[in-house]
mmCIF file of C-alpha atoms in Angstrom:
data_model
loop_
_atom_site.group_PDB
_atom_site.id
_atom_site.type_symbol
_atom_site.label_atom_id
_atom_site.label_comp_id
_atom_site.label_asym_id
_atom_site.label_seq_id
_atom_site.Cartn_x
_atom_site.Cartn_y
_atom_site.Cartn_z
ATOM 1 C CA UNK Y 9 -29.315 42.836 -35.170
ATOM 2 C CA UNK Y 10 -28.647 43.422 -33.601
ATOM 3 C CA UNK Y 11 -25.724 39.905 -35.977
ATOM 4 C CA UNK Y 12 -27.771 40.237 -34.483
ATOM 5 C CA UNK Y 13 -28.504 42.789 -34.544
ATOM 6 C CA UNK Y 14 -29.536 39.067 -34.589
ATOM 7 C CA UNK Y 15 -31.111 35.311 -33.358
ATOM 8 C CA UNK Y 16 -32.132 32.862 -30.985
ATOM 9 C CA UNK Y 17 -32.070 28.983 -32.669
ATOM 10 C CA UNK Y 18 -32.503 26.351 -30.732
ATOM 11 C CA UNK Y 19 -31.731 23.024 -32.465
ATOM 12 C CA UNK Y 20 -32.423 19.425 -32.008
ATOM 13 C CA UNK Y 21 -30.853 16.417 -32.510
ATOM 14 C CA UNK Y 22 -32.123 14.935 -35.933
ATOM 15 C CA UNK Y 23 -31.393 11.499 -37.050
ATOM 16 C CA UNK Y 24 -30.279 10.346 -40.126
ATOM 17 C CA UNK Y 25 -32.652 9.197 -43.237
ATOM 18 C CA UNK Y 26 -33.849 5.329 -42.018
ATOM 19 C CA UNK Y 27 -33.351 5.886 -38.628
ATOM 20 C CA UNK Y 28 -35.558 6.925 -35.617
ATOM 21 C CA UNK Y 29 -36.251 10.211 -34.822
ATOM 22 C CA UNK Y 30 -35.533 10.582 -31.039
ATOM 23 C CA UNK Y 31 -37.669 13.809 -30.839
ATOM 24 C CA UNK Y 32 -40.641 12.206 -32.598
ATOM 25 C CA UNK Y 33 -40.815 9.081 -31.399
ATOM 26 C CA UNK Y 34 -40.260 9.807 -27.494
ATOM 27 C CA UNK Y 35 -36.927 9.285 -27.791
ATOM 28 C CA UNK Y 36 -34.003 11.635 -25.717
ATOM 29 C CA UNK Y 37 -35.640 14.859 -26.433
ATOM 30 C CA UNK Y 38 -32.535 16.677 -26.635
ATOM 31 C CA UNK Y 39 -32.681 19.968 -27.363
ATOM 32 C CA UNK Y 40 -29.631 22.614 -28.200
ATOM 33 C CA UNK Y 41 -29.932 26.219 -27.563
ATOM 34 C CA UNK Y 42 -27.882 28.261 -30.057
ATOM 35 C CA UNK Y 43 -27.236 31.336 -28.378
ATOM 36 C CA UNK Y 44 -26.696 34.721 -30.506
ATOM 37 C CA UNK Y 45 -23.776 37.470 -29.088
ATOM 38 C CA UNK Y 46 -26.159 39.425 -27.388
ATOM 39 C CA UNK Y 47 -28.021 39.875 -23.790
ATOM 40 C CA UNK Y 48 -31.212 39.762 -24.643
ATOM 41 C CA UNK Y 49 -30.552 36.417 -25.875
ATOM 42 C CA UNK Y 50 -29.275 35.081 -23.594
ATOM 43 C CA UNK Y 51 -31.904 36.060 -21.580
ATOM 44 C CA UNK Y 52 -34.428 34.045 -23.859
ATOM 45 C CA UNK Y 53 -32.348 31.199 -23.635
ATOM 46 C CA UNK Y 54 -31.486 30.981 -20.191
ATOM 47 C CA UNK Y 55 -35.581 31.323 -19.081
ATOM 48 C CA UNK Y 56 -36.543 28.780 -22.039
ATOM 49 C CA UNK Y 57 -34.006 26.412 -21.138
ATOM 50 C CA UNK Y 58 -34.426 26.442 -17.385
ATOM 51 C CA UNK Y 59 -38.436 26.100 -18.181
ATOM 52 C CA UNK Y 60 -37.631 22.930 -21.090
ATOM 53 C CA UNK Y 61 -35.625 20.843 -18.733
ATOM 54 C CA UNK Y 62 -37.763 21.530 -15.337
ATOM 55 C CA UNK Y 63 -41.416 21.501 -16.632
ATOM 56 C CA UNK Y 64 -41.031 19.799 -19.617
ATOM 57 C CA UNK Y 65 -38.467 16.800 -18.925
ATOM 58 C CA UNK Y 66 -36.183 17.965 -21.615
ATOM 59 C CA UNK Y 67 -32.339 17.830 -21.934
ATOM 60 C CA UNK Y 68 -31.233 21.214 -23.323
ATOM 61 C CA UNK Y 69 -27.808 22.203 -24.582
ATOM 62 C CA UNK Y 70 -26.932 26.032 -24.947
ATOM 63 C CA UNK Y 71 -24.383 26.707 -27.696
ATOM 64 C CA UNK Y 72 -23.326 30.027 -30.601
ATOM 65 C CA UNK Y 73 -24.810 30.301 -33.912
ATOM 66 C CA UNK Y 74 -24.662 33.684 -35.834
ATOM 67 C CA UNK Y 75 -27.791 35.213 -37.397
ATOM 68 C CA UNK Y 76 -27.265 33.646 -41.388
ATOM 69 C CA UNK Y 77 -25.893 30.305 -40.395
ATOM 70 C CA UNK Y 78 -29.163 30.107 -37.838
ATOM 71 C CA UNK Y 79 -31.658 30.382 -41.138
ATOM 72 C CA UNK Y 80 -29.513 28.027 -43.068
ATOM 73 C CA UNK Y 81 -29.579 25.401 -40.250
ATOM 74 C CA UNK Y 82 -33.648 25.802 -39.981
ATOM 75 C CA UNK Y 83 -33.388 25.167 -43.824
ATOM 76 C CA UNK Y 84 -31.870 22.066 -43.070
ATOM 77 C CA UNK Y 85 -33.233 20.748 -39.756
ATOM 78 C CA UNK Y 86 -30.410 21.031 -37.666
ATOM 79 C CA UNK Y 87 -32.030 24.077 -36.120
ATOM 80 C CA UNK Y 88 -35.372 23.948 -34.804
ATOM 81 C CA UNK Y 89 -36.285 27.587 -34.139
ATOM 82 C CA UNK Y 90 -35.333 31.127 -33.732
ATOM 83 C CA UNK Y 91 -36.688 32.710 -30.709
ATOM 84 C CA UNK Y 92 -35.342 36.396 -31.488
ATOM 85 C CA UNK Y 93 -34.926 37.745 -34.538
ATOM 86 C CA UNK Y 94 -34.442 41.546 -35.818
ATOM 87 C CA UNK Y 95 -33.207 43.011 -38.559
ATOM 88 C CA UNK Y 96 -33.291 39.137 -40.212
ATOM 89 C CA UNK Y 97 -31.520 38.059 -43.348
ATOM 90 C CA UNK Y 98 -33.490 39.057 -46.199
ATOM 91 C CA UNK Y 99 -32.653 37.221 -48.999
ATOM 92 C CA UNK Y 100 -32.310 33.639 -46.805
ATOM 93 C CA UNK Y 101 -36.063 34.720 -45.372
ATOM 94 C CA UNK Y 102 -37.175 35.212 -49.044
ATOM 95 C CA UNK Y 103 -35.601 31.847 -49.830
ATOM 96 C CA UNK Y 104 -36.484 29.776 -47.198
ATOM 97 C CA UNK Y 105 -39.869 31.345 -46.424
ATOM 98 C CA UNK Y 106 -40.848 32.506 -49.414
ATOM 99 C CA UNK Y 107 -39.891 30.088 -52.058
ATOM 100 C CA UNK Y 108 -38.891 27.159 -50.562
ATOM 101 C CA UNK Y 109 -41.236 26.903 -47.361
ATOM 102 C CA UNK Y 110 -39.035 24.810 -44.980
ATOM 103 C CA UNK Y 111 -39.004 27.671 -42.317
ATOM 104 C CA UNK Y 112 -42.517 29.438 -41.118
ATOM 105 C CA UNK Y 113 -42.987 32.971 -39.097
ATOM 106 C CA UNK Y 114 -43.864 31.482 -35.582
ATOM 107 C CA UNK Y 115 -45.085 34.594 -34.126
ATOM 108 C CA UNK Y 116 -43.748 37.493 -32.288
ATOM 109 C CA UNK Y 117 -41.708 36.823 -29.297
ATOM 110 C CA UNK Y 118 -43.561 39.935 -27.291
ATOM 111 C CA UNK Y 119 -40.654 42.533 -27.325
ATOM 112 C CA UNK Y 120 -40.407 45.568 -30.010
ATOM 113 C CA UNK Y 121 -36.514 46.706 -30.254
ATOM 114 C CA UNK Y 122 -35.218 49.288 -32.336
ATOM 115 C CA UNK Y 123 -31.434 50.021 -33.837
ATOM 116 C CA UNK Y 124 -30.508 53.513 -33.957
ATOM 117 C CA UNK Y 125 -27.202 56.118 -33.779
ATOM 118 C CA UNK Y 126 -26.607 57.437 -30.494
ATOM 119 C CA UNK Y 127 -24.407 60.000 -29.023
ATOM 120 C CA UNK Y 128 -24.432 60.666 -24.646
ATOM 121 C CA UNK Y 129 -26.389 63.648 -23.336
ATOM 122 C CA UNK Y 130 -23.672 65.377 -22.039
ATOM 123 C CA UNK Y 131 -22.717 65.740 -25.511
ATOM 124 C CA UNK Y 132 -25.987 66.236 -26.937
ATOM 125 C CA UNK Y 133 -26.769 68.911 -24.291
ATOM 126 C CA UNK Y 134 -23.540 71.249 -25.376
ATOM 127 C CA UNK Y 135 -24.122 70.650 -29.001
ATOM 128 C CA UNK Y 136 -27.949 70.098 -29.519
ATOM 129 C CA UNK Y 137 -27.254 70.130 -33.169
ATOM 130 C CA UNK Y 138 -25.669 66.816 -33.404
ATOM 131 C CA UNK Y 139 -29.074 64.718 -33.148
ATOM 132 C CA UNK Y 140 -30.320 66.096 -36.284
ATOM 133 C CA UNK Y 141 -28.548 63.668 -39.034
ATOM 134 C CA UNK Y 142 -27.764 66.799 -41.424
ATOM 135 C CA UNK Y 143 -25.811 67.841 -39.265
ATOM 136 C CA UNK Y 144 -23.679 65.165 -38.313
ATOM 137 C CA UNK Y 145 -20.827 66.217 -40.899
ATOM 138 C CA UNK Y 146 -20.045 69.251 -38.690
ATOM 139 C CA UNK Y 147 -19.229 67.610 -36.186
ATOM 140 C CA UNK Y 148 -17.364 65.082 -37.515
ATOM 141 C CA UNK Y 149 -13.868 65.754 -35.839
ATOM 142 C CA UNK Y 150 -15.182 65.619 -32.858
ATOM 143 C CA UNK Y 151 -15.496 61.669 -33.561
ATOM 144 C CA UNK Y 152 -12.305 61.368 -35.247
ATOM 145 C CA UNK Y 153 -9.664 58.260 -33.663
ATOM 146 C CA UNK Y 154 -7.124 56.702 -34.710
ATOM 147 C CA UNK Y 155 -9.178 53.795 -36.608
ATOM 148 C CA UNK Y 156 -11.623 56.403 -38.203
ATOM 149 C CA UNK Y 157 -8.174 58.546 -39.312
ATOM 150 C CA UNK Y 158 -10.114 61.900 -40.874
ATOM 151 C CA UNK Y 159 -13.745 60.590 -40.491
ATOM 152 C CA UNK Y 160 -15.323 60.300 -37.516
ATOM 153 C CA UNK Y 161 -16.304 57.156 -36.280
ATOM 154 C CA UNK Y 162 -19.592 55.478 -36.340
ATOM 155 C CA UNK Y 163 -18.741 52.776 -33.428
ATOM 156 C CA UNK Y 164 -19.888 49.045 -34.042
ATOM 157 C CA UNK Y 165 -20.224 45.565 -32.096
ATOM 158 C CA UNK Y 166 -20.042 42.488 -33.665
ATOM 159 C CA UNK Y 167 -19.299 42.200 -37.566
ATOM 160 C CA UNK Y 168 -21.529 39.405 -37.564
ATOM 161 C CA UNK Y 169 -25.025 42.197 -36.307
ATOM 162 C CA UNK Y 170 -26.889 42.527 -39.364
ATOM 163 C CA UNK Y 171 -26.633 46.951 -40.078
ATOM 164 C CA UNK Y 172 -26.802 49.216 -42.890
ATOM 165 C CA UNK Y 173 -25.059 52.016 -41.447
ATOM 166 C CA UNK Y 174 -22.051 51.868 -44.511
ATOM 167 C CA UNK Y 175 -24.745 52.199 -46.883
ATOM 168 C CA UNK Y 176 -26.594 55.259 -44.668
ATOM 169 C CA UNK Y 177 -23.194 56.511 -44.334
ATOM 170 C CA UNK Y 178 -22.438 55.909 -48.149
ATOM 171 C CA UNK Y 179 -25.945 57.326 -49.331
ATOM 172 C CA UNK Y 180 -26.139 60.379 -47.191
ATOM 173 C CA UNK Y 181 -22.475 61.699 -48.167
ATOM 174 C CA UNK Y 182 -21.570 61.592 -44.227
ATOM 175 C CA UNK Y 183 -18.188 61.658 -43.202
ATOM 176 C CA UNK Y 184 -18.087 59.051 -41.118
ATOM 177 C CA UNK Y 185 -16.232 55.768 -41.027
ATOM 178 C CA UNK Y 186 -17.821 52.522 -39.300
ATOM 179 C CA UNK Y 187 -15.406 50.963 -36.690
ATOM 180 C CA UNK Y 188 -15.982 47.465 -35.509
ATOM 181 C CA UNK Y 189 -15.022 46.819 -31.400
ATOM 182 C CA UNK Y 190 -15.237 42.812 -32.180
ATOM 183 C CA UNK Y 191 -18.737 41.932 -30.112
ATOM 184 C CA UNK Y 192 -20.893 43.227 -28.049
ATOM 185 C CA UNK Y 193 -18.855 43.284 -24.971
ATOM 186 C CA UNK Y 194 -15.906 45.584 -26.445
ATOM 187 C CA UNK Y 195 -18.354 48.348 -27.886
ATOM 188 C CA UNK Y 196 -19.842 48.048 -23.977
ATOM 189 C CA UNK Y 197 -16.382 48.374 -22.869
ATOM 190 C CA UNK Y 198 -14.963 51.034 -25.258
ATOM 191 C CA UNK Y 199 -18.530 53.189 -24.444
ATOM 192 C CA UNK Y 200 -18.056 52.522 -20.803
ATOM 193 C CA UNK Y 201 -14.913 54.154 -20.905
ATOM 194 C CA UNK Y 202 -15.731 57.218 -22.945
ATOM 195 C CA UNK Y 203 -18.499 58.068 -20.635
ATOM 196 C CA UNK Y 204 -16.395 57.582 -17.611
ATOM 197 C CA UNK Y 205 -13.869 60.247 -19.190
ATOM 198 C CA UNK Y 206 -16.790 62.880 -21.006
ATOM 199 C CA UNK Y 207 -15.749 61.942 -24.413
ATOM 200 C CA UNK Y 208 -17.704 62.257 -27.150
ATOM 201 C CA UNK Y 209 -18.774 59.477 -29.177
ATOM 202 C CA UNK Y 210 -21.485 58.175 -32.121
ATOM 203 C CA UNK Y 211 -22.573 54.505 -31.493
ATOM 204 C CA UNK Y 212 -24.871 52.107 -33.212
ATOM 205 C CA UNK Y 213 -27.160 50.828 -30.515
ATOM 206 C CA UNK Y 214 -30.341 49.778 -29.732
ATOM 207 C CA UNK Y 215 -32.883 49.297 -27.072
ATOM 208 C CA UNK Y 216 -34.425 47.482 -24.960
ATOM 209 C CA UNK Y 217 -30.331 47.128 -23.705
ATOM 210 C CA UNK Y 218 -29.248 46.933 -20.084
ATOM 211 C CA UNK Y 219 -26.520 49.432 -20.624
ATOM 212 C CA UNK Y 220 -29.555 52.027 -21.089
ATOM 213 C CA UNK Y 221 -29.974 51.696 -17.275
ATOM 214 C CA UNK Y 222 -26.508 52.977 -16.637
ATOM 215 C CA UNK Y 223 -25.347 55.422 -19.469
ATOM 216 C CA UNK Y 224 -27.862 58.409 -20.595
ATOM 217 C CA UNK Y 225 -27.860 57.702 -24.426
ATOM 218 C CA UNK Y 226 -30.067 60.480 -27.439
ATOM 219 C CA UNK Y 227 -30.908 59.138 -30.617
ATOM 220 C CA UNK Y 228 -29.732 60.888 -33.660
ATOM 221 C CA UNK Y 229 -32.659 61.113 -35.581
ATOM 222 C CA UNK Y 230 -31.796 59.746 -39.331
ATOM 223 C CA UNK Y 231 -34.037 60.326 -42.273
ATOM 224 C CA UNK Y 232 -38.097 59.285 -41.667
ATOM 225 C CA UNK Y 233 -38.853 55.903 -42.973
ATOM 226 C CA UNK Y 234 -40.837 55.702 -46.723
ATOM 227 C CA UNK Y 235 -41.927 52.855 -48.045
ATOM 228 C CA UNK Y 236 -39.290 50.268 -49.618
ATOM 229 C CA UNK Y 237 -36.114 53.035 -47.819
ATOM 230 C CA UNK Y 238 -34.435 49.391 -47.093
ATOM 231 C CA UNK Y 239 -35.332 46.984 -49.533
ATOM 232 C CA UNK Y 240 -32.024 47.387 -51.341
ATOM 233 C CA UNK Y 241 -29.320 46.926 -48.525
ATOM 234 C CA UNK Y 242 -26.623 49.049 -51.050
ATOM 235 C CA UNK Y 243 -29.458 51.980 -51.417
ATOM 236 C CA UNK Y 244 -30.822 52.424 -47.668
ATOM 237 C CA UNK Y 245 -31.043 56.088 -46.727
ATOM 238 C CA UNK Y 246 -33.410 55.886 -43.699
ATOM 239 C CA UNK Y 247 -33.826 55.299 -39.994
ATOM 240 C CA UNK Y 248 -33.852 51.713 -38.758
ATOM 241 C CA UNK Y 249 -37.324 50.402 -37.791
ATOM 242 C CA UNK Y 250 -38.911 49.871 -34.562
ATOM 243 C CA UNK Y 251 -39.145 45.695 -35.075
ATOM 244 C CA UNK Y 252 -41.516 43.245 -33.106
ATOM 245 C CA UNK Y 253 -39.015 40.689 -32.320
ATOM 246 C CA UNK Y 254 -40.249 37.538 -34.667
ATOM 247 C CA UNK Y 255 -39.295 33.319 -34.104
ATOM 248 C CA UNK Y 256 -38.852 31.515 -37.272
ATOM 249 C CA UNK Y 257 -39.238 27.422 -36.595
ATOM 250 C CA UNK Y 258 -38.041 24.755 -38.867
ATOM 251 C CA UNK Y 259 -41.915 23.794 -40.706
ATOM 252 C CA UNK Y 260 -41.356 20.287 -39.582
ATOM 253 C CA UNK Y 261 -40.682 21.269 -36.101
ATOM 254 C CA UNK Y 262 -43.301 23.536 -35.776
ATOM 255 C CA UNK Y 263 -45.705 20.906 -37.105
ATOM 256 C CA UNK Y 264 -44.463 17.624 -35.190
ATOM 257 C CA UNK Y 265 -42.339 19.211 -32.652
ATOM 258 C CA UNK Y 266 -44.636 18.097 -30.073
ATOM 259 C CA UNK Y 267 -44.629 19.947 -26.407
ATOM 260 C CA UNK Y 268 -41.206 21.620 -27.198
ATOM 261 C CA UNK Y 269 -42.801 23.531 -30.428
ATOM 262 C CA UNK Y 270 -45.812 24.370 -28.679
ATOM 263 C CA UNK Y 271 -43.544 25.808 -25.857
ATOM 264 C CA UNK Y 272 -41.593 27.930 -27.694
ATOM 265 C CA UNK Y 273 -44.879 28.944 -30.384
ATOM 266 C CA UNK Y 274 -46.195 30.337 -26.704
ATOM 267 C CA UNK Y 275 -43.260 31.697 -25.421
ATOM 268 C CA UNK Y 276 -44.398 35.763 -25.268
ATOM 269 C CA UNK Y 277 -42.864 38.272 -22.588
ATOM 270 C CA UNK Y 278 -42.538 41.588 -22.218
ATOM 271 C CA UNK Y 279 -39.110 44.156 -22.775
ATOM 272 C CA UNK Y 280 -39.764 44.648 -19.068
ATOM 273 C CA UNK Y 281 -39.622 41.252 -18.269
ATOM 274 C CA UNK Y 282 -36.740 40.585 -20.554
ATOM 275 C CA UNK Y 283 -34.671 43.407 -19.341
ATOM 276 C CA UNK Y 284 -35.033 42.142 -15.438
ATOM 277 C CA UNK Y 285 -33.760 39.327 -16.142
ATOM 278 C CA UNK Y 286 -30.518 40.736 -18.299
ATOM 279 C CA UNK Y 287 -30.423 43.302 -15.562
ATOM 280 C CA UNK Y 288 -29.835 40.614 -13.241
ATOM 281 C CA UNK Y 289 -27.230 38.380 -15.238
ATOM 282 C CA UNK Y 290 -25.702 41.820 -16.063
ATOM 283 C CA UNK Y 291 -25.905 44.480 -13.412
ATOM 284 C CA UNK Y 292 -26.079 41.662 -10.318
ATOM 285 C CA UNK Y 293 -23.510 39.448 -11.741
ATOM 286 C CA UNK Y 294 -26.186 36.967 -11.183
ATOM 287 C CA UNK Y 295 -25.067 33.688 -12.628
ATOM 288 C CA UNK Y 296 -26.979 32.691 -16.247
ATOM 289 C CA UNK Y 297 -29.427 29.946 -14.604
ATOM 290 C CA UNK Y 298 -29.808 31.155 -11.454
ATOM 291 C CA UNK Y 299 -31.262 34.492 -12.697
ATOM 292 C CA UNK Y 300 -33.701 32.476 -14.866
ATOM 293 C CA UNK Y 301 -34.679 29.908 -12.340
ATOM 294 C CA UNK Y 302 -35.185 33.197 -10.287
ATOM 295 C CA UNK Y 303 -37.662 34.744 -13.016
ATOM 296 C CA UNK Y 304 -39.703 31.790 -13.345
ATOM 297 C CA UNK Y 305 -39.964 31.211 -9.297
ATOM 298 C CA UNK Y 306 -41.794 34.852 -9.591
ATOM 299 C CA UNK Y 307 -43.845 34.555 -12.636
ATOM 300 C CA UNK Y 308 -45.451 31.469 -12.961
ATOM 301 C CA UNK Y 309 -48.532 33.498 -13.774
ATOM 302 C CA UNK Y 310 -46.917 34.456 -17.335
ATOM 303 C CA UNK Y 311 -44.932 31.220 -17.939
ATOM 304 C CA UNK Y 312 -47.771 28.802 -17.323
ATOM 305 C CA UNK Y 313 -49.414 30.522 -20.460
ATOM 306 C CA UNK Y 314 -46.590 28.743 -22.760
ATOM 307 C CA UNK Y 315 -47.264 25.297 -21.405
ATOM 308 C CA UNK Y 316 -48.646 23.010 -23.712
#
């Protein structure tokens, strides 16, 4: 996106030029689990790593990578594949997809998720008005604070999401200002808070989220998509799409990876299934690999399908 909003890399331990190549040759079969700033995520990576180390005899190490870095380390090698990617990085997709050919689509990943602007009901209900985008400017005090000054504010996450709402902003002369919490866990905070107190407030979000299950969100609805609305980042004037979350591999991994690509080629769930298990490292407080070892306990039916 989400920064992402988006992606899910998961990157293994590549030796040098000469030397043996411990994933290849039977060797450790390390594998490292870059984790994007988002729930979802970690849900992905917390399922896939529980299911790598106890079906598949592999050691797995969960770490951070940000959405660009992520497609420059499958360019590489140092990162084997991205489990959940939205909005992407354009031009490093072009480059390493297109042209250069060191990174292949490996298939969807079985959820759609969408990026919108949303305000609460509560709101929405005593000014109807708002969810139409040309009318946004009207009600632009409304959304005023202290870091918008006399715009209202268009509240973000993470800088590091991938979003064109300066540009939509820019292109449909709103009067709006986009406002950055710092991750995904502020904006949760700052909207938490809001709601509790009836405030009004414009957010980018997106679904499937776990916060949907607690705080009644309405879209705004922005201008209908058209053909090529977002091919120029500085010129989009449209409504984000509804995405089928994609996994980009490294093209060697995907072709010698062995059981580990063929795992994670497999690896298809639903935004149900995804959501429970955020729901329960989220909601429940459930810890990380306890919530996944808990998934897989109850659907072996729809992880045996990855095996190799």
């Amino acid at each position: 996106m989400l920064a992402g909003a988006a992606v899910l890399g998961l990157v293994v331990g590549l030796s040098g030029c000469g030397k043996a190549d411990p994933y290849y040759s039977g060797g450790s079969k390390t594998v490292t689990i870059t984790v994007p700033a988002w729930a979802g995520a970690e849900a992905n990576v917390a399922v896939a790593k529980h299911l790598l180390e106890k079906k598949l005899g592999y050691r797995v190490k969960a770490t951070q990578m940000d959405e660009p870095v992520a497609f420059d380390a499958l360019n590489s090698g140092q990162a084997d594949a991205i489990m959940e990617d939205w909005l992407g990085v354009p031009n490093k997709e072009k480059k390493y997809v297109e042209e250069k050919k060191t990174v292949v689509n490996a298939g969807h990943m079985g959820v759609t998720g969408h990026i919108g602007w949303f305000v609460p009901k509560y709101y929405a209900e005593k000014h109807p008005e708002v969810l139409d985008w040309r009318n946004l400017n009207k009600f632009a005090k409304d959304f005023r604070t202290p870091e918008s000054g006399d715009k209202g504010q268009l509240l973000e996450g993470s800088p590091s999401f991938s979003t064109h709402d300066a540009a939509i902003i820019k292109n449909l002369d709103l009067n709006f200002k986009t406002v950055y919490a710092g991750s995904e866990a502020a904006q949760i905070k700052e909207m938490r808070k809001k709601y509790e107190d009836r405030e009004p407030f414009l957010t980018y979000w997106w679904t499937p989220q776990w916060l949907n299950s607690e705080l009644d969100l309405v879209e705004v609805k922005l201008p209908k998509r058209t053909p090529g609305c977002d091919a120029d980042p500085e010129k989009v004037d449209c409504a984000y799409p509804y995405t089928k979350l994609t996994k980009f591999m490294n093209a060697r991994f995907a072709k010698n990876g062995g059981d580990a690509a063929e795992f994670l080629k497999k690896f298809k769930w639903s935004t149900a299934q995804q959501t429970e298990v955020v729901e329960w490292m989220t909601i429940d407080q459930m810890d990380t690999d306890e919530a996944a070892a808990k998934w897989v306990e109850e659907n072996e039916e729809t992880w045996k399908k990855w095996m190799p």
